[in-house]
């Protein structure tokens, strides 16, 4: 993966840059080689790059001043939450600083009457739910890294989880942000209400992968915990039966709280790892969870059971208590580390397809990994068609890392070719950046990347991520001149 | 002057030509929402010639359709498969009396109905879009899958942008099952403060609640479920709430269609203000209103409708919402005239950013310039 050519002149100013930022954040600048090294990578461990310096601000004012200084001095900035991105969203740049938001770790207020919580971006996803559990509330998005990943990172990546089909990814659960632009401007978008005036800039910022601004506060929607949650464990003799069953459940008007699927290699790895009681003689295993009132849950599970039986389900168990429900989930939630036990390394791919293409795409995935001499285990958020093939490889064998990356890219192209998209919840980052042209036309990409000019015209925030190339904003503005008059004469020109 | 392109390419040509000559275009579907429509422009862009097929895949929860598809037709089509637009777009007919509008108009206006606190807003159901930018570029954004975080979220940005960034031609929506049975509890509440309290309590009950509104001294609480389950949910809600009357089936459906669109709520000559704000601030807004004003609440109190007689046209509702909710609420006049602007200016930093976004999509400022946030560029 080629990153933008580092600016040698900026790199030569490393000591001066660290000193200047140290006057803004006196106890929060790390510039020594050993100190910055832990920030050199995120959850996409194939890539590593130490930054010029790491800055750890505590206040919005410090963030604003750091960004304004970087803006004035042409220094690039990569914001970082907990560093759990699986797409390299927080991968540093050799000529840029990392703006670590870990010290923004407070839940500022919980407004139960308006069902929202105002939290700082360094707060972990799970900590939000834990802080409001005593009042019977929780925060719905639940990425598998939820004990570690931060709300700021969730906003940047529009993070998902296993309950997205019913509750959505981060964006529908985000009501407002305080956002700092690269020039230091502090904006508030949205708030505790349910609708903002004007353009949906909040929706644009959510999932913008750190390219548009730095979030210093988030207002998230909180929900009362479901009165009842129960799960079914369903085994099928073929993936086709299981995926037909998913379609039939949805077509019957049921939106389960969770609808997960695993293929045979993933089932066996998970069962060996956590002994969740999964049947190991089935080709596909599904976990269907219903939540809500007891009456609704009983009704849904009864109807799902009936549909599953009509689709050749060979193994069927319903959770009878909370411990058993959690055990059903334990295998699925441990699927990644479980695959990590049977392969020295694995590469988690993330694409979404129209569900009806599942069988065909799975066949394609098997062929792709075989062609690269590798193995694969598949887990899916089956309800919304989000696939996570885990490509198994051995980084100590020369060529296998590159083979895994090549297989991942081929799998994502296959998802797009089947009518799907490159990423359902992990983001584009550096990982899928060069595949964007496979999904979008040149015009589609230009319209998207051009938006960066409204927020960050010099391309200082997280460049090298998301887009293969960035628009040249000065040229863009030249095109605005029409008949000798600028349409927005009050705006600064670059 | 009007132009009526028949293909997306012709539309792009019309827009490029208008941009080259700096000629503004009034972008509208069927013209059913004049109060939040394009406003004055040098030419009208008639989009009714841009047809196309409708592709509804119930098992995939997907609906792809041309922007010109009539909203009421779409809702009937979905109902045949037991599905719906879960954000419950309000029909514009009761407010403006010019028909039910198009799906493109519903998405471009971005208005969400009573299910918004429960099923999400209009913007949360728009998965993909095609359209033409103010530069005349033919654009496709988002995707035709349920879960997608690839690239900047243009579908959300364009939803509710009132046709000022791009002209929508095709839309892909997430559609959801429509519960087969419903009932509404009417719970007496003589003040907005009591109503907001009752609605907040009701929302703690887990069991099919999909609507919470207040008018005429009563909270209306909608419960939706399968026919087999509904009675148990109604009993559970009644056990935890003040005693009230029960309205079932089609009477309940009609009641909520009226709440969504204000049908039968707003008198023909009343000025209509729509005010989203935190639910807990609704009683403060109510206390600031003069006796001539009438108030309706939806979204469990997070949406206030202020209905005014013509004699109160000079009431500055923006100022009242600001007094009640600070910057956490806002107001827009959907119908009626008066000395008060229909929309308040955005906070300066947000206004400047919005203007920059507008300039990137539409540098010549030709797409419905009067409807851009903050008014004419």
Coordinates of C-alpha atoms in Angstrom, one line a residue, chain A residues 109 111 113-115 135-137 157-158 160-161 164-165 169 171-172 174-175 181 185 187-189 192-204 206-209 211-212 221 224-228 247 250-251 253-255 291-293 295-296 299 303 352-357 381 383-384 386 419-428 436 439-441 443-444 447-455 466-467 476-477 479-480 482 485 487-488 490-491, chain B residues 19-22 55 57-62 81-83 110-112 116-121 123-124 133 135 137-154 156-157 159-162 164-165 174-177 197 200 202-208 224-226 228-229 232-233 274 276-281 299 302-303 327-328 330 343 346-350 352-365 372-373 377:
Chain A
X109 CA -24.1 13.8 31.3
X111 CA -30.3 12.8 30.0
X113 CA -35.8 12.3 29.8
X114 CA -34.5 12.9 26.3
X115 CA -32.9 9.4 26.1
X135 CA -31.3 2.8 35.1
X136 CA -32.3 0.0 32.7
X137 CA -30.7 1.7 29.6
X157 CA -16.0 4.6 11.2
X158 CA -19.8 4.4 11.5
X160 CA -21.7 -1.6 13.5
X161 CA -22.1 -4.8 15.4
X164 CA -27.5 -3.6 13.2
X165 CA -30.3 -5.2 11.3
X169 CA -24.9 1.1 12.9
X171 CA -25.1 6.8 12.5
X172 CA -28.8 6.3 13.4
X174 CA -25.8 9.4 16.9
X175 CA -27.7 12.6 17.7
X181 CA -12.2 21.6 12.0
X185 CA -13.1 26.1 14.3
X187 CA -18.8 23.5 15.6
X188 CA -21.8 21.8 17.2
X189 CA -23.9 19.6 14.8
X192 CA -30.3 16.0 22.1
X193 CA -33.2 16.7 19.7
X194 CA -34.1 14.3 16.9
X195 CA -33.5 16.5 13.9
X196 CA -31.0 19.2 12.9
X197 CA -31.7 22.3 10.8
X198 CA -30.1 22.6 7.3
X199 CA -27.9 20.0 5.7
X200 CA -27.3 16.7 7.4
X201 CA -23.7 17.5 8.2
X202 CA -23.8 15.2 11.2
X203 CA -24.7 12.3 8.9
X204 CA -21.8 13.2 6.6
X206 CA -20.3 10.0 10.8
X207 CA -18.2 7.4 9.0
X208 CA -15.9 10.0 7.4
X209 CA -12.9 8.2 8.7
X211 CA -10.9 13.1 7.0
X212 CA -13.3 15.9 7.9
X221 CA -29.2 7.8 21.7
X224 CA -34.3 1.0 27.5
X225 CA -32.9 -2.5 27.7
X226 CA -35.1 -5.1 26.1
X227 CA -37.3 -6.8 28.7
X228 CA -36.5 -10.2 27.2
X247 CA -34.6 -14.8 3.4
X250 CA -37.3 -11.6 6.7
X251 CA -40.0 -12.2 4.1
X253 CA -42.1 -9.9 8.4
X254 CA -39.7 -10.8 11.2
X255 CA -36.7 -8.5 12.0
X291 CA -35.8 -9.2 21.9
X292 CA -38.7 -7.3 23.3
X293 CA -41.6 -8.2 25.5
X295 CA -45.1 -12.1 24.3
X296 CA -43.2 -10.7 21.2
X299 CA -44.2 -15.3 19.0
X303 CA -42.4 -18.5 13.9
X352 CA -21.7 -6.6 2.1
X353 CA -23.7 -8.4 -0.6
X354 CA -27.4 -8.7 -1.5
X355 CA -28.3 -11.7 0.7
X356 CA -29.6 -13.7 -2.3
X357 CA -26.1 -13.8 -3.7
X381 CA -24.1 -10.9 9.9
X383 CA -29.6 -10.5 8.3
X384 CA -28.0 -7.6 6.6
X386 CA -22.4 -8.4 5.8
X419 CA -24.1 -6.1 -6.4
X420 CA -22.6 -5.4 -3.0
X421 CA -20.1 -3.0 -1.5
X422 CA -16.5 -2.9 -0.2
X423 CA -17.3 -2.5 3.5
X424 CA -20.3 -3.0 5.7
X425 CA -18.8 -1.8 9.0
X426 CA -15.0 -1.7 9.1
X427 CA -14.4 1.2 6.9
X428 CA -12.2 1.8 3.9
X436 CA -12.8 2.3 -4.3
X439 CA -17.1 0.3 -6.7
X440 CA -17.5 3.9 -7.7
X441 CA -17.1 5.7 -11.0
X443 CA -17.3 11.1 -11.0
X444 CA -18.9 9.4 -8.0
X447 CA -18.1 14.2 -5.8
X448 CA -17.3 12.5 -2.5
X449 CA -13.7 13.4 -2.2
X450 CA -14.4 17.0 -3.3
X451 CA -16.3 17.4 0.0
X452 CA -13.0 17.4 1.7
X453 CA -12.4 20.9 0.3
X454 CA -15.3 22.2 2.4
X455 CA -13.7 20.9 5.6
X466 CA -10.4 6.3 2.0
X467 CA -9.8 7.9 -1.4
X476 CA -11.9 23.3 -7.8
X477 CA -12.4 26.8 -6.6
X479 CA -14.0 26.4 -11.6
X480 CA -16.4 28.4 -9.4
X482 CA -18.4 32.3 -13.6
X485 CA -18.2 36.7 -10.2
X487 CA -20.9 32.6 -6.2
X488 CA -19.8 32.9 -2.6
X490 CA -17.4 36.1 1.2
X491 CA -15.6 32.8 1.4
Chain B
X19 CA -24.9 26.5 -14.9
X20 CA -23.1 27.9 -17.9
X21 CA -25.5 30.7 -18.1
X22 CA -26.0 31.3 -14.4
X55 CA -37.9 -2.8 -8.1
X57 CA -37.5 -7.1 -3.2
X58 CA -39.4 -7.8 0.0
X59 CA -37.0 -10.6 1.2
X60 CA -34.0 -8.2 0.8
X61 CA -36.0 -5.3 2.4
X62 CA -35.0 -3.2 -0.6
X81 CA -46.2 -7.3 0.6
X82 CA -46.9 -6.3 4.2
X83 CA -44.1 -3.7 4.2
X110 CA -36.4 14.8 4.6
X111 CA -39.5 14.9 6.8
X112 CA -40.1 12.0 9.2
X116 CA -39.1 8.6 13.9
X117 CA -38.2 8.0 17.6
X118 CA -38.8 4.3 17.2
X119 CA -37.8 3.3 13.7
X120 CA -35.4 6.1 12.7
X121 CA -35.6 9.2 10.6
X123 CA -32.2 9.8 6.4
X124 CA -31.7 6.4 8.2
X133 CA -25.2 17.6 -9.3
X135 CA -22.3 20.9 -12.1
X137 CA -22.5 15.4 -13.2
X138 CA -24.5 12.2 -13.1
X139 CA -23.9 10.8 -9.6
X140 CA -24.5 7.5 -7.9
X141 CA -24.0 7.3 -4.1
X142 CA -24.5 4.7 -1.4
X143 CA -25.5 1.2 -2.5
X144 CA -28.2 -1.3 -2.8
X145 CA -27.4 -3.3 0.3
X146 CA -28.6 -2.9 3.9
X147 CA -25.3 -2.3 5.6
X148 CA -22.7 0.0 3.9
X149 CA -20.1 2.3 5.2
X150 CA -18.1 2.7 2.0
X151 CA -17.0 6.3 1.4
X152 CA -18.6 9.5 2.6
X153 CA -22.3 9.1 3.4
X154 CA -23.8 11.1 0.6
X156 CA -27.6 11.1 4.3
X157 CA -26.2 14.5 3.1
X159 CA -31.6 13.5 2.1
X160 CA -33.3 16.6 3.3
X161 CA -31.1 18.9 1.2
X162 CA -34.3 20.2 -0.6
X164 CA -30.2 22.4 -3.5
X165 CA -27.1 20.1 -4.0
X174 CA -34.6 0.1 3.2
X175 CA -38.2 -1.0 3.7
X176 CA -39.5 -2.8 6.7
X177 CA -42.3 -5.1 7.7
X197 CA -44.1 12.8 31.5
X200 CA -41.5 9.3 28.7
X202 CA -44.7 4.9 28.3
X203 CA -41.4 4.7 26.3
X204 CA -39.9 2.6 29.1
X205 CA -42.4 -0.1 28.4
X206 CA -40.9 -2.7 26.1
X207 CA -43.7 -3.8 23.9
X208 CA -44.5 -2.6 20.4
X224 CA -48.2 -2.4 16.8
X225 CA -47.6 -6.1 16.7
X226 CA -48.9 -9.3 15.2
X228 CA -51.7 -12.8 18.2
X229 CA -49.5 -10.7 20.4
X232 CA -51.0 -8.9 25.6
X233 CA -49.0 -5.8 24.7
X274 CA -42.8 22.6 12.8
X276 CA -38.1 19.7 16.6
X277 CA -36.6 20.2 20.1
X278 CA -35.7 18.0 23.1
X279 CA -38.9 16.5 24.5
X280 CA -38.2 17.9 27.9
X281 CA -38.2 21.4 26.5
X299 CA -42.2 12.1 18.8
X302 CA -39.6 16.0 20.6
X303 CA -41.6 17.5 17.7
X327 CA -29.7 26.0 20.2
X328 CA -31.1 22.5 20.8
X330 CA -35.3 24.9 15.7
X343 CA -36.3 29.5 8.7
X346 CA -27.9 28.7 11.1
X347 CA -25.2 29.2 13.6
X348 CA -22.4 31.2 11.7
X349 CA -19.8 28.4 11.6
X350 CA -22.4 25.8 10.4
X352 CA -20.3 28.9 6.5
X353 CA -19.6 25.2 6.2
X354 CA -23.0 24.6 4.6
X355 CA -22.3 27.3 2.1
X356 CA -19.0 25.7 1.2
X357 CA -20.8 22.3 0.8
X358 CA -23.4 23.9 -1.4
X359 CA -20.6 25.6 -3.5
X360 CA -18.9 22.2 -4.1
X361 CA -22.1 20.6 -5.5
X362 CA -23.4 23.6 -7.2
X363 CA -20.8 26.3 -7.8
X364 CA -23.0 28.4 -10.0
X365 CA -25.7 28.4 -7.3
X372 CA -30.4 26.5 0.4
X373 CA -29.8 26.6 4.2
X377 CA -26.7 32.5 -1.9

